[in-house]
Structures are given as structure tokens and as C-alpha cells.
PDB file of C-alpha atoms and ligand atoms in Angstrom:
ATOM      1  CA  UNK U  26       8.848  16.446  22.721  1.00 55.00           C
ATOM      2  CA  UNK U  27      11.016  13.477  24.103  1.00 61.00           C
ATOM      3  CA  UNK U  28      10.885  10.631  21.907  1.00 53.00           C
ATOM      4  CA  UNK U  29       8.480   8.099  24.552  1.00 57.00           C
ATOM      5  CA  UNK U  30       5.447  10.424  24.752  1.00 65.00           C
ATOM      6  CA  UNK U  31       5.400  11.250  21.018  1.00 74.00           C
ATOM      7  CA  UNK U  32       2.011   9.433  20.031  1.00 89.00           C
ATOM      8  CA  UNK U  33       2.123   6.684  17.606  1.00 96.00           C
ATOM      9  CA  UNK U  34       1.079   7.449  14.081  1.00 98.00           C
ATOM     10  CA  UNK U  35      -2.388   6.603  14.054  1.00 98.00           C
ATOM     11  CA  UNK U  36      -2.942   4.755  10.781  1.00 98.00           C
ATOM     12  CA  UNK U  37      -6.561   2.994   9.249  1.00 98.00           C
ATOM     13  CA  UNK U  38      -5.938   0.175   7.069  1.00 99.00           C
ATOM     14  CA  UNK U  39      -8.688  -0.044   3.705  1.00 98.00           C
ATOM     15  CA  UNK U  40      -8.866  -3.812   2.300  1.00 98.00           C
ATOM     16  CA  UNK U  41     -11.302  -5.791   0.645  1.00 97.00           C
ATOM     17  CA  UNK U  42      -9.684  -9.022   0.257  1.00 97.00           C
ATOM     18  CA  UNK U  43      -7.408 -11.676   1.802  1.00 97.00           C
ATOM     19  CA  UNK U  44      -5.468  -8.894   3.622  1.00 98.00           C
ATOM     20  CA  UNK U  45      -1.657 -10.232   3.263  1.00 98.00           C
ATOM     21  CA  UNK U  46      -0.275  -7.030   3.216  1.00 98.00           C
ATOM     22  CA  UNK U  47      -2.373  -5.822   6.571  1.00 98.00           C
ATOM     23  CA  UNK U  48      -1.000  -8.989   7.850  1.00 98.00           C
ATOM     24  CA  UNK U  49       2.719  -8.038   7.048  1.00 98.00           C
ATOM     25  CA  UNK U  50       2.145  -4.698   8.539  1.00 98.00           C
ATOM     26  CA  UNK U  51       0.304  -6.193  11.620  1.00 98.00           C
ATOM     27  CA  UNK U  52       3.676  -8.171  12.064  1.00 98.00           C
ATOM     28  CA  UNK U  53       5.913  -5.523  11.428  1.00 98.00           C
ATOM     29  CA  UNK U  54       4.092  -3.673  14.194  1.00 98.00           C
ATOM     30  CA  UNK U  55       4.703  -6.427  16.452  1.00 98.00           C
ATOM     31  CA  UNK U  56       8.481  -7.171  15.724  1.00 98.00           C
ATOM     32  CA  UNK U  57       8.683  -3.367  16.262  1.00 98.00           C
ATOM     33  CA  UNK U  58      10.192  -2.503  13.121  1.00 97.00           C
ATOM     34  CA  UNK U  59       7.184   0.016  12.515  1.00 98.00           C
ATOM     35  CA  UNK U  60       6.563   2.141  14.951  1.00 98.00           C
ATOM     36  CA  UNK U  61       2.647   2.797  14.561  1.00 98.00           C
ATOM     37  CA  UNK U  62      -0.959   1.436  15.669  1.00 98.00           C
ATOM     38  CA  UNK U  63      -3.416   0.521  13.434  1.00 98.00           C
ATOM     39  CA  UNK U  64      -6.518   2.589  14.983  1.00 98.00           C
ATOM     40  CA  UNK U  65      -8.968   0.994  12.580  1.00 99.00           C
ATOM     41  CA  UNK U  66      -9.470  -1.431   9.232  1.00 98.00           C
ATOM     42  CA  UNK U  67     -12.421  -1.167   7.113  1.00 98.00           C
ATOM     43  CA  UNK U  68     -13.969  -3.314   4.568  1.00 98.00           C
ATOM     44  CA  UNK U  69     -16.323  -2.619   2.011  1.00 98.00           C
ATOM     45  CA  UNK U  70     -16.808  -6.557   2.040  1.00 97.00           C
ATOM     46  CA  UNK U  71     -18.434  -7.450   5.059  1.00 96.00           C
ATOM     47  CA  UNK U  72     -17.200 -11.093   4.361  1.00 97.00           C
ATOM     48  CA  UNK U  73     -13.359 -10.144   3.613  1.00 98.00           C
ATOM     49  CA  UNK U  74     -10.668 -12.395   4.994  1.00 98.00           C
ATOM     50  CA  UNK U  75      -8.726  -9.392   5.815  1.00 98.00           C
ATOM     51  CA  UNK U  76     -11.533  -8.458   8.921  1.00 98.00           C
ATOM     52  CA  UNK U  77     -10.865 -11.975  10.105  1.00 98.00           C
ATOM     53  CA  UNK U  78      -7.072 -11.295  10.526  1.00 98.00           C
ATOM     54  CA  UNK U  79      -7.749  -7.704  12.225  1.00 98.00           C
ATOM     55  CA  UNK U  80     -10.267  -9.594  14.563  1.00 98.00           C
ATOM     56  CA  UNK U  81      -7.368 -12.051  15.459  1.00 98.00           C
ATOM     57  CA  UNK U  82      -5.185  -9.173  16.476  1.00 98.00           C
ATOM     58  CA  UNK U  83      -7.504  -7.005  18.472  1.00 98.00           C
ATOM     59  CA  UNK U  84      -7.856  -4.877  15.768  1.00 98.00           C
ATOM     60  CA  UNK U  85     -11.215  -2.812  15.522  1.00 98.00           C
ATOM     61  CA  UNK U  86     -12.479  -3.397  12.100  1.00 98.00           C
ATOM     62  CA  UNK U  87     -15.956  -2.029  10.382  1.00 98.00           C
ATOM     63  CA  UNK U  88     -17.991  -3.493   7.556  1.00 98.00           C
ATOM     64  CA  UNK U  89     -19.121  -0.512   5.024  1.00 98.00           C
ATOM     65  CA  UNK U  90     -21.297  -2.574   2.291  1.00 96.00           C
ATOM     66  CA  UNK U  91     -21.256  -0.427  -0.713  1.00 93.00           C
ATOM     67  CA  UNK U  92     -24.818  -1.778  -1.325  1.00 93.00           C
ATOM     68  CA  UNK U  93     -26.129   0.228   1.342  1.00 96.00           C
ATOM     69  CA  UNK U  94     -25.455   3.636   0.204  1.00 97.00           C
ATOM     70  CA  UNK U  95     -27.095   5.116  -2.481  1.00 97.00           C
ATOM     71  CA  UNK U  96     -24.072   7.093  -4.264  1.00 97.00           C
ATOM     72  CA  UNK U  97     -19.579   7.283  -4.289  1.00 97.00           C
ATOM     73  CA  UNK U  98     -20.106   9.865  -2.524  1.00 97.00           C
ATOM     74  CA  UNK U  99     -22.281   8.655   0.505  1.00 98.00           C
ATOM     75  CA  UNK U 100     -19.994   5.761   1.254  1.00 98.00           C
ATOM     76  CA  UNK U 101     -17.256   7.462   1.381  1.00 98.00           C
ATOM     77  CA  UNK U 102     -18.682   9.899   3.349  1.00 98.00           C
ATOM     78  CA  UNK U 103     -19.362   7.209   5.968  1.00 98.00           C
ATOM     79  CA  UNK U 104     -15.488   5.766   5.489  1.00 98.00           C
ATOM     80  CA  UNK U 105     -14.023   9.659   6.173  1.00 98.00           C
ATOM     81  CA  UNK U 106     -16.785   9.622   8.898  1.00 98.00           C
ATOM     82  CA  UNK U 107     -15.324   6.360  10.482  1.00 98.00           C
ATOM     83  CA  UNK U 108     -11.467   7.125  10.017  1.00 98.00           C
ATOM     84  CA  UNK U 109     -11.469  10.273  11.247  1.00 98.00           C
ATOM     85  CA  UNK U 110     -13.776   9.423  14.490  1.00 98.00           C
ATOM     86  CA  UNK U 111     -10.824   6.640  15.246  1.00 98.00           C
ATOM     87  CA  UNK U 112      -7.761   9.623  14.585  1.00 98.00           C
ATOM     88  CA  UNK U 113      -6.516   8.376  11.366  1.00 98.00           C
ATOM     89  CA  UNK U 114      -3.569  10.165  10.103  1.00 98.00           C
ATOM     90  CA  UNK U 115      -2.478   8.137   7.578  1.00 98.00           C
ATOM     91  CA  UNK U 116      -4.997   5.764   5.446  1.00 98.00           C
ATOM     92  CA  UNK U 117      -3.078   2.860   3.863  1.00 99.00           C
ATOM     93  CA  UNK U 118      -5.147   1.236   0.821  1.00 98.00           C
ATOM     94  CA  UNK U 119      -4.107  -2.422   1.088  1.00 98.00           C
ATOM     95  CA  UNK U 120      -6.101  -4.057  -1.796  1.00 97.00           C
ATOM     96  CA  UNK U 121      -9.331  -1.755  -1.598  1.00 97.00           C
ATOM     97  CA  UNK U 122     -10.822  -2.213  -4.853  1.00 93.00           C
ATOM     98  CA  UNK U 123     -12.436   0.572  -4.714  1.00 94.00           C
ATOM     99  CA  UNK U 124     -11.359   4.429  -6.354  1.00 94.00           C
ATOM    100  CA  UNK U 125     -11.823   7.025  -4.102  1.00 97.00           C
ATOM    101  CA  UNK U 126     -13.743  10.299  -4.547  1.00 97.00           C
ATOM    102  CA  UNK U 127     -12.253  13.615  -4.693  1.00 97.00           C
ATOM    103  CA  UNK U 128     -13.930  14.561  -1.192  1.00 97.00           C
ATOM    104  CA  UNK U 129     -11.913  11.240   0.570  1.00 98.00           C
ATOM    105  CA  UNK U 130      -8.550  12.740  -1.383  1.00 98.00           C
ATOM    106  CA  UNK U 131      -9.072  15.995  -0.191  1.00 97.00           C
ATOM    107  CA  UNK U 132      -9.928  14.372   3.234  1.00 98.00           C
ATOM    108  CA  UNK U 133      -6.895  13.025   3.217  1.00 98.00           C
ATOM    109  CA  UNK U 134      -4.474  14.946   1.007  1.00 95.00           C
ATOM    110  CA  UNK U 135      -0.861  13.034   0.873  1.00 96.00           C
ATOM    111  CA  UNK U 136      -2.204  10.755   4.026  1.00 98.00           C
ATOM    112  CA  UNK U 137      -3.302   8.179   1.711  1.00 98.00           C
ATOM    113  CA  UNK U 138      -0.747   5.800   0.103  1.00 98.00           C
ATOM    114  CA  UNK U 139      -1.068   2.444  -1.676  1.00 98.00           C
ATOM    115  CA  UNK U 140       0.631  -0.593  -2.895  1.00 98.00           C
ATOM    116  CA  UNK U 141       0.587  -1.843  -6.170  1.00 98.00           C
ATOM    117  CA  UNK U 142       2.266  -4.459  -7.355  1.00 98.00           C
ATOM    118  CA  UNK U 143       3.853  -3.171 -10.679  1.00 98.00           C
ATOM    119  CA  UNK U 144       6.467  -1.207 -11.245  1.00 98.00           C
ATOM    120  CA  UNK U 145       4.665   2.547 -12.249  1.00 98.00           C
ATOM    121  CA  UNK U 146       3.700   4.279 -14.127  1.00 98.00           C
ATOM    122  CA  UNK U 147       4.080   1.024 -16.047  1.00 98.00           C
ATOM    123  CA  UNK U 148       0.938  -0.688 -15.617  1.00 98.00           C
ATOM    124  CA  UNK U 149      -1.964   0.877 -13.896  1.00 98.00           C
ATOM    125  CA  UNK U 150      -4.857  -1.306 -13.210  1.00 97.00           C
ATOM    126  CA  UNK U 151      -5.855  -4.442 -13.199  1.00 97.00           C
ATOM    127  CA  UNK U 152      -4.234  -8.243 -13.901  1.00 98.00           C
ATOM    128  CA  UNK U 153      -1.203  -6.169 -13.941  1.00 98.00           C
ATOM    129  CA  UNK U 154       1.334  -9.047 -13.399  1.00 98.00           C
ATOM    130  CA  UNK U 155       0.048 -10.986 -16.209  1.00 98.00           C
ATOM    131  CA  UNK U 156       0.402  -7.814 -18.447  1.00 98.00           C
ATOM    132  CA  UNK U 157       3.872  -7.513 -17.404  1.00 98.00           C
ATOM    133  CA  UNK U 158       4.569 -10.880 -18.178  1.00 98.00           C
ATOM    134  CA  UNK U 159       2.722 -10.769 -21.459  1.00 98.00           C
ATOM    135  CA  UNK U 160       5.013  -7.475 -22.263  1.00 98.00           C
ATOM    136  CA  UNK U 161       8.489  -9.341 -22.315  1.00 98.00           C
ATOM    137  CA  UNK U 162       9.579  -7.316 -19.615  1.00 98.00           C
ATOM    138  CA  UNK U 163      12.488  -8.398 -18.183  1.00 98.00           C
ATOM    139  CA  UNK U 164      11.703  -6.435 -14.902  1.00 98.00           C
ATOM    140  CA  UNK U 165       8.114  -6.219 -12.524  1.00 98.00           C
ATOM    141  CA  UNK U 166       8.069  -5.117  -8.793  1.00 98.00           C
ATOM    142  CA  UNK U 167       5.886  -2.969  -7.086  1.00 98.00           C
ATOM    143  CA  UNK U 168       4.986   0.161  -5.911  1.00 98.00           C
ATOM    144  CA  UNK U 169       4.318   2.109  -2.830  1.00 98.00           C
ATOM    145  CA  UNK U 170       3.066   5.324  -3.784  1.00 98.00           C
ATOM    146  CA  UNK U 171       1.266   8.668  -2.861  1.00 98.00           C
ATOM    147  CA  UNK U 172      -2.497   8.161  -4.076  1.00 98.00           C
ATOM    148  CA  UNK U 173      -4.069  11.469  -6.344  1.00 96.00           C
ATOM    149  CA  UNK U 174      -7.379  11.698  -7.814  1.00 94.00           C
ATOM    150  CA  UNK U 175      -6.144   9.308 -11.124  1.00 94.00           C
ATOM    151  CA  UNK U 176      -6.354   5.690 -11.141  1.00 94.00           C
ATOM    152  CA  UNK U 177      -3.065   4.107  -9.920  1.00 96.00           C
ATOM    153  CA  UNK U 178      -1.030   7.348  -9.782  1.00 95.00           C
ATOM    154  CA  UNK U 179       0.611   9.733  -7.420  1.00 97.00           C
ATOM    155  CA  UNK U 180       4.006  10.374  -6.134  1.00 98.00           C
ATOM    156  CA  UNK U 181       5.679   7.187  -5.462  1.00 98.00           C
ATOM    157  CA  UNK U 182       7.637   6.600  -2.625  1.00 98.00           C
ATOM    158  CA  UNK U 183       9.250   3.034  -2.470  1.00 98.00           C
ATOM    159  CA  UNK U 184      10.004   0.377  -5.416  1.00 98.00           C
ATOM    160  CA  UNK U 185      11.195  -3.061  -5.580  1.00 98.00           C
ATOM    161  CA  UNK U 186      11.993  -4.760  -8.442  1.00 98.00           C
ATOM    162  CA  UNK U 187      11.369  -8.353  -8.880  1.00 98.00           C
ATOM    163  CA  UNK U 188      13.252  -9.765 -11.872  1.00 98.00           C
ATOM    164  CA  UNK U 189      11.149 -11.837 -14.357  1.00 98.00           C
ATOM    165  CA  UNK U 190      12.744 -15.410 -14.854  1.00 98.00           C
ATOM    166  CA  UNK U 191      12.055 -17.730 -18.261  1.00 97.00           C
ATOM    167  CA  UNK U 192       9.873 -20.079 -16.905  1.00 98.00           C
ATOM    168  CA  UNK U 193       7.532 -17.625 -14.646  1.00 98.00           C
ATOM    169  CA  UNK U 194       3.873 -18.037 -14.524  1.00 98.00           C
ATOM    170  CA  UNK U 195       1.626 -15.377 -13.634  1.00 98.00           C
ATOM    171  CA  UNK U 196       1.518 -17.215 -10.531  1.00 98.00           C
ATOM    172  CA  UNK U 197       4.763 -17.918  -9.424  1.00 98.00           C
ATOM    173  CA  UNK U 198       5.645 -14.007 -10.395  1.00 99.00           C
ATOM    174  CA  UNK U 199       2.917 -12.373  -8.917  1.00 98.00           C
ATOM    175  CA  UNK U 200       3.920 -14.274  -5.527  1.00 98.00           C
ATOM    176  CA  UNK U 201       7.549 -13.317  -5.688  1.00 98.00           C
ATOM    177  CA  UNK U 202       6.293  -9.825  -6.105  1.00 98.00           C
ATOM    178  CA  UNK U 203       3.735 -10.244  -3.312  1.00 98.00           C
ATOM    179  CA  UNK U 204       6.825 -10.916  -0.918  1.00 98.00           C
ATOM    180  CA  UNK U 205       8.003  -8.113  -1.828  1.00 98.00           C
ATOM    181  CA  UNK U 206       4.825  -5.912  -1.071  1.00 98.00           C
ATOM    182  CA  UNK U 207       5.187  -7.276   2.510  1.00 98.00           C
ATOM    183  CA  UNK U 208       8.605  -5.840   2.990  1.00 98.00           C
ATOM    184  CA  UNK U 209       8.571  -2.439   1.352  1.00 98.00           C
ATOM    185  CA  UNK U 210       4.826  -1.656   2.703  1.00 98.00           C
ATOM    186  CA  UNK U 211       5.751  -1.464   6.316  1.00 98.00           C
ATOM    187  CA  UNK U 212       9.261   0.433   5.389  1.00 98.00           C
ATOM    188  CA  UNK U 213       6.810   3.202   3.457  1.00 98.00           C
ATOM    189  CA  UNK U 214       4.731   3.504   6.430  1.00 98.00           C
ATOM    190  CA  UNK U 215       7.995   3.996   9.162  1.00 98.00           C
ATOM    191  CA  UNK U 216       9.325   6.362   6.816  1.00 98.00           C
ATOM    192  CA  UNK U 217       5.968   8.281   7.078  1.00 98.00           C
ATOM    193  CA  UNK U 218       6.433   7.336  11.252  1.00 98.00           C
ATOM    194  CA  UNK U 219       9.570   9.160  10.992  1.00 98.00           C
ATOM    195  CA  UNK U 220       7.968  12.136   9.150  1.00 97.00           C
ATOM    196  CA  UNK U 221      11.340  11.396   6.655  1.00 98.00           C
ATOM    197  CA  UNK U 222       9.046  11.549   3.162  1.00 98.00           C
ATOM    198  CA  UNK U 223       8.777  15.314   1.742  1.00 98.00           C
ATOM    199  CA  UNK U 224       7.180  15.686  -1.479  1.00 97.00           C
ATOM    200  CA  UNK U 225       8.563  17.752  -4.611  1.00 97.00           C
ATOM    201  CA  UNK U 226       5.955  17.882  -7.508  1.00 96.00           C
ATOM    202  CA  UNK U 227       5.709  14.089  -8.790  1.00 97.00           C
ATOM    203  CA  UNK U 228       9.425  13.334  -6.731  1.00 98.00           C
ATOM    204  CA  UNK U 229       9.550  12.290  -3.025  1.00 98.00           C
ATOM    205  CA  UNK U 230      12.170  12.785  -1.455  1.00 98.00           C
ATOM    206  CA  UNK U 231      13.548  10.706   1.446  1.00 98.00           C
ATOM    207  CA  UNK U 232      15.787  12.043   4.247  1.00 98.00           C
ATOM    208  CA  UNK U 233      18.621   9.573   5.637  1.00 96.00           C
ATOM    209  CA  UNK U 234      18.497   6.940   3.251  1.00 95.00           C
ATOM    210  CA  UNK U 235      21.502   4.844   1.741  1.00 93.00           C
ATOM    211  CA  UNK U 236      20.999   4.943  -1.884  1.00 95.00           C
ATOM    212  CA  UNK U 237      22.860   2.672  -4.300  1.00 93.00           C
ATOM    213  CA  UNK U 238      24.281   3.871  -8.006  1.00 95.00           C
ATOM    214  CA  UNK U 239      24.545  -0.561  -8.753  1.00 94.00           C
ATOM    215  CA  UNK U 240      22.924  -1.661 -11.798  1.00 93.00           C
ATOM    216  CA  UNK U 241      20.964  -5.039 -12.079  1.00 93.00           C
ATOM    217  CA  UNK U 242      20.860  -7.320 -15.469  1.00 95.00           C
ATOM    218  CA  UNK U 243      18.564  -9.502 -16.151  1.00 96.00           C
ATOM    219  CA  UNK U 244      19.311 -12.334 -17.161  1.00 95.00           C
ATOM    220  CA  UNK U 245      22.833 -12.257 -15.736  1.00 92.00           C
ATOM    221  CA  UNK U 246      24.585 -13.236 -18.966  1.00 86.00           C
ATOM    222  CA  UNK U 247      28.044 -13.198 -18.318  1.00 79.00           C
ATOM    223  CA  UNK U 248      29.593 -12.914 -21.709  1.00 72.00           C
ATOM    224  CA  UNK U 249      33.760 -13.279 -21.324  1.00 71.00           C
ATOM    225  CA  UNK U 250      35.756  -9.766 -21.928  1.00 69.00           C
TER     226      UNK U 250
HETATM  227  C1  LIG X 317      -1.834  -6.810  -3.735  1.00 90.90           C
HETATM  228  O1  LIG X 317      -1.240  -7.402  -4.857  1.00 90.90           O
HETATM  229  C2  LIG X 317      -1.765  -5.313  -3.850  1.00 90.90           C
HETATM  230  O2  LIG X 317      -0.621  -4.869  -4.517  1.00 90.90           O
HETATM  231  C3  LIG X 317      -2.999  -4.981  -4.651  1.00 90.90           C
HETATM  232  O3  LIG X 317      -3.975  -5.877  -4.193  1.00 90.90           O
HETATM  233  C4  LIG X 317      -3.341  -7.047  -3.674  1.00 90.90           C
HETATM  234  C5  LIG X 317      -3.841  -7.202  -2.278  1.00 90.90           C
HETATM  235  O4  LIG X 317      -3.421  -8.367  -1.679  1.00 90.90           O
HETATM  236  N1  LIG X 317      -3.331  -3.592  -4.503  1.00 90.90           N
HETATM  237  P1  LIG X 317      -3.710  -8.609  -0.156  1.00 90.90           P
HETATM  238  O5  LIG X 317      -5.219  -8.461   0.074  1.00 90.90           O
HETATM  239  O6  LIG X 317      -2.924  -7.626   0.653  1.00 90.90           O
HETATM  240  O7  LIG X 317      -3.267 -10.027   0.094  1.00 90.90           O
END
């Protein structure tokens, strides 16, 4: 099929908060260096900041309050209900605090990927940039990776590491690794565009990438030969 009447990949974006990684893929839509359209982004907090930037985009969006189903099960129902009405083919989980059921994996087998912002499989879960801090670490990052039925796991796709300087904060780390959320999200999803991701067991494997054999230290210490 020529390249201009492939479809876009269809993708439904899954946040509950502020939404700075939707944002970052919103604008990496619009600079064209992702070659997608966001069909849909649902909330399950009617109030979440990250409706309000969909909104301001012309993004359809849909409120599913978890209080109004009685069971996991039932309102996640209504999300596979909703996603696949709009022709999702890829769900992106961009701060949905929320685990999903077995049903919504199967759903969605290896169409579901999400960002985390350590470097797995160190630190699943929550408050996970103060625990890397609090480690003595000398590197954090993030992680954009396949999502399975366990918390925080699944092949993982795309890394960055974000070195952890003297003086950080929790704060002042977790934003440097934030920025770096907002570049390797949108890469993950144009690889996934470019149907360039195959997976082998717990390995993906990229086709047509520049890899790099260079070694960072941190800190760069420089001691004389
Ligand atoms: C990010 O740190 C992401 O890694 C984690 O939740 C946070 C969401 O931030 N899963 P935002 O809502 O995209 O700003």
C-alpha cells in the first residue's frame, strides 16, 4: 500500500493526572515527528488536568469514574468498550494509576505500553525517584516498556538514563527524568508507527536503529594515566 493512504496508527491515551507526557506526544504529533492520531484519552478522574489539555487540542476525551462501577472488572470493561469503539490499536498508559485486569491485557496483548520513570526492573512502583535517590545509585532514567499482567513489568522497549548528580533532590531529579519521558515516549510510539518493534521472550528487538557500544561514568572523575 503506498505510503499516503496507509492509515495512521490509531492510538488512545490512559492518564489520570497532569498529563505532561500526553502533552509531549500531542506535540510530537504536531511537529510531525510521530506519525499517529490520538483517537481518544480517557480518565478515570473526571477532574484530571490531562482532559483539559486533550480538550485544548480537539482531542475527544471520556471521564470513566471508578466510583461508578461496582468491580475491576466492570470498569475496565467500559474502558475496552470505549477504546475499541474509537479503533484503538495501541493504548499508551501515560500516568494511569490504575493496574489493569487480565481481560484489558488480553484485550490488548503487546498494544499496551507505558512509561515509567525508573530505570527497570530496578524499581517498580511507587515514589520511585526518591527510592533511587535513597539507593546511592549513581544512575535513574526511565522506561518505556511492553505492559504484562505484573505490576511495572513487561518487555521494555526504550531507556534513558539520567545521571544522578551530588546535590539532587527528589525534585530536581525526578524533573530531569521527566524531560526525558517526553522525548523517548513519542520515539516508542513511532517505532510502533513504523511497525519496527518485534518481540523475543522478555527482549525487543528494534529494526534500523544506530546503537552505541560508549560507556558513561558517573561522576566523570578524570583521574591522570
Ligand atoms: C510520569 O512520571 C510517568 O513516568 C508516571 O507517571 C508520571 C505521569 O506524569 N507513570 P504526567 O501525568 O505525564 O505529567
Amino acid at each position: 500500500m503506498p505510503a499516503e493512504i496507509k492509515s495512521k496508527l490509531a492510538i488512545g491515551v490512559l492518564a489520570s493526572g497532569n498529563g505532561t507526557n500526553l502533552q509531549a506526544i500531542i506535540d510530537a504529533i504536531e511537529a510531525k515527528r510521530l506519525d499517529a492520531v490520538i483517537r481518544i484519552v480517557i480518565s478515570d478522574k473526571p477532574g484530571a488536568y490531562a482532559l483539559k489539555r486533550a480538550v485544548s487540542h480537539n482531542i475527544q476525551i471520556e471521564a470513566v469514574d471508578r466510583k461508578r462501577f461496582a468491580s475491576r472488572d466492570a470498569f475496565d470493561a467500559e474502558i475496552i468498550r470505549i477504546l475499541q469503539k474509537h479503533g484503538v490499536k495501541l493504548v499508551v498508559l501515560a500516568g494511569f494509576m490504575r493496574l489493569l485486569t487480565p481481560a484489558f491485557i488480553a484485550a490488548f496483548r503487546m498494544r499496551i505500553i507505558n512509561i515509567h520513570p525508573s530505570l527497570l526492573p530496578s524499581f517498580p512502583g511507587l515514589d520511585v525517584q526518591r527510592k533511587a535517590l535513597e539507593s546511592g545509585t549513581k544512575f535513574a532514567g526511565c522506561t518505556v516498556h511492553f505492559v504484562d499482567e505484573l505490576l511495572d513489568s513487561g518487555p521494555i522497549i526504550i531507556q534513558a538514563i539520567v545521571p544522578v548528580l551530588q546535590d539532587d533532590t527528589v525534585e530536581t531529579l525526578s524533573k530531569r527524568i521527566l524531560a526525558q519521558e517526553h522525548r523517548i515516549y513519542p520515539e516508542a510510539i513511532e517505532l510502533f508507527a513504523q511497525d519496527r518493534i518485534s518481540v523475543n521472550g522478555r527482549r525487543v528487538l528494534i529494526r534500523n536503529v544506530v546503537e552505541s557500544e560508549g560507556a558513561m561514568t558517573n561522576p566523570l572523575v578524570g583521574i591522570p594515566d
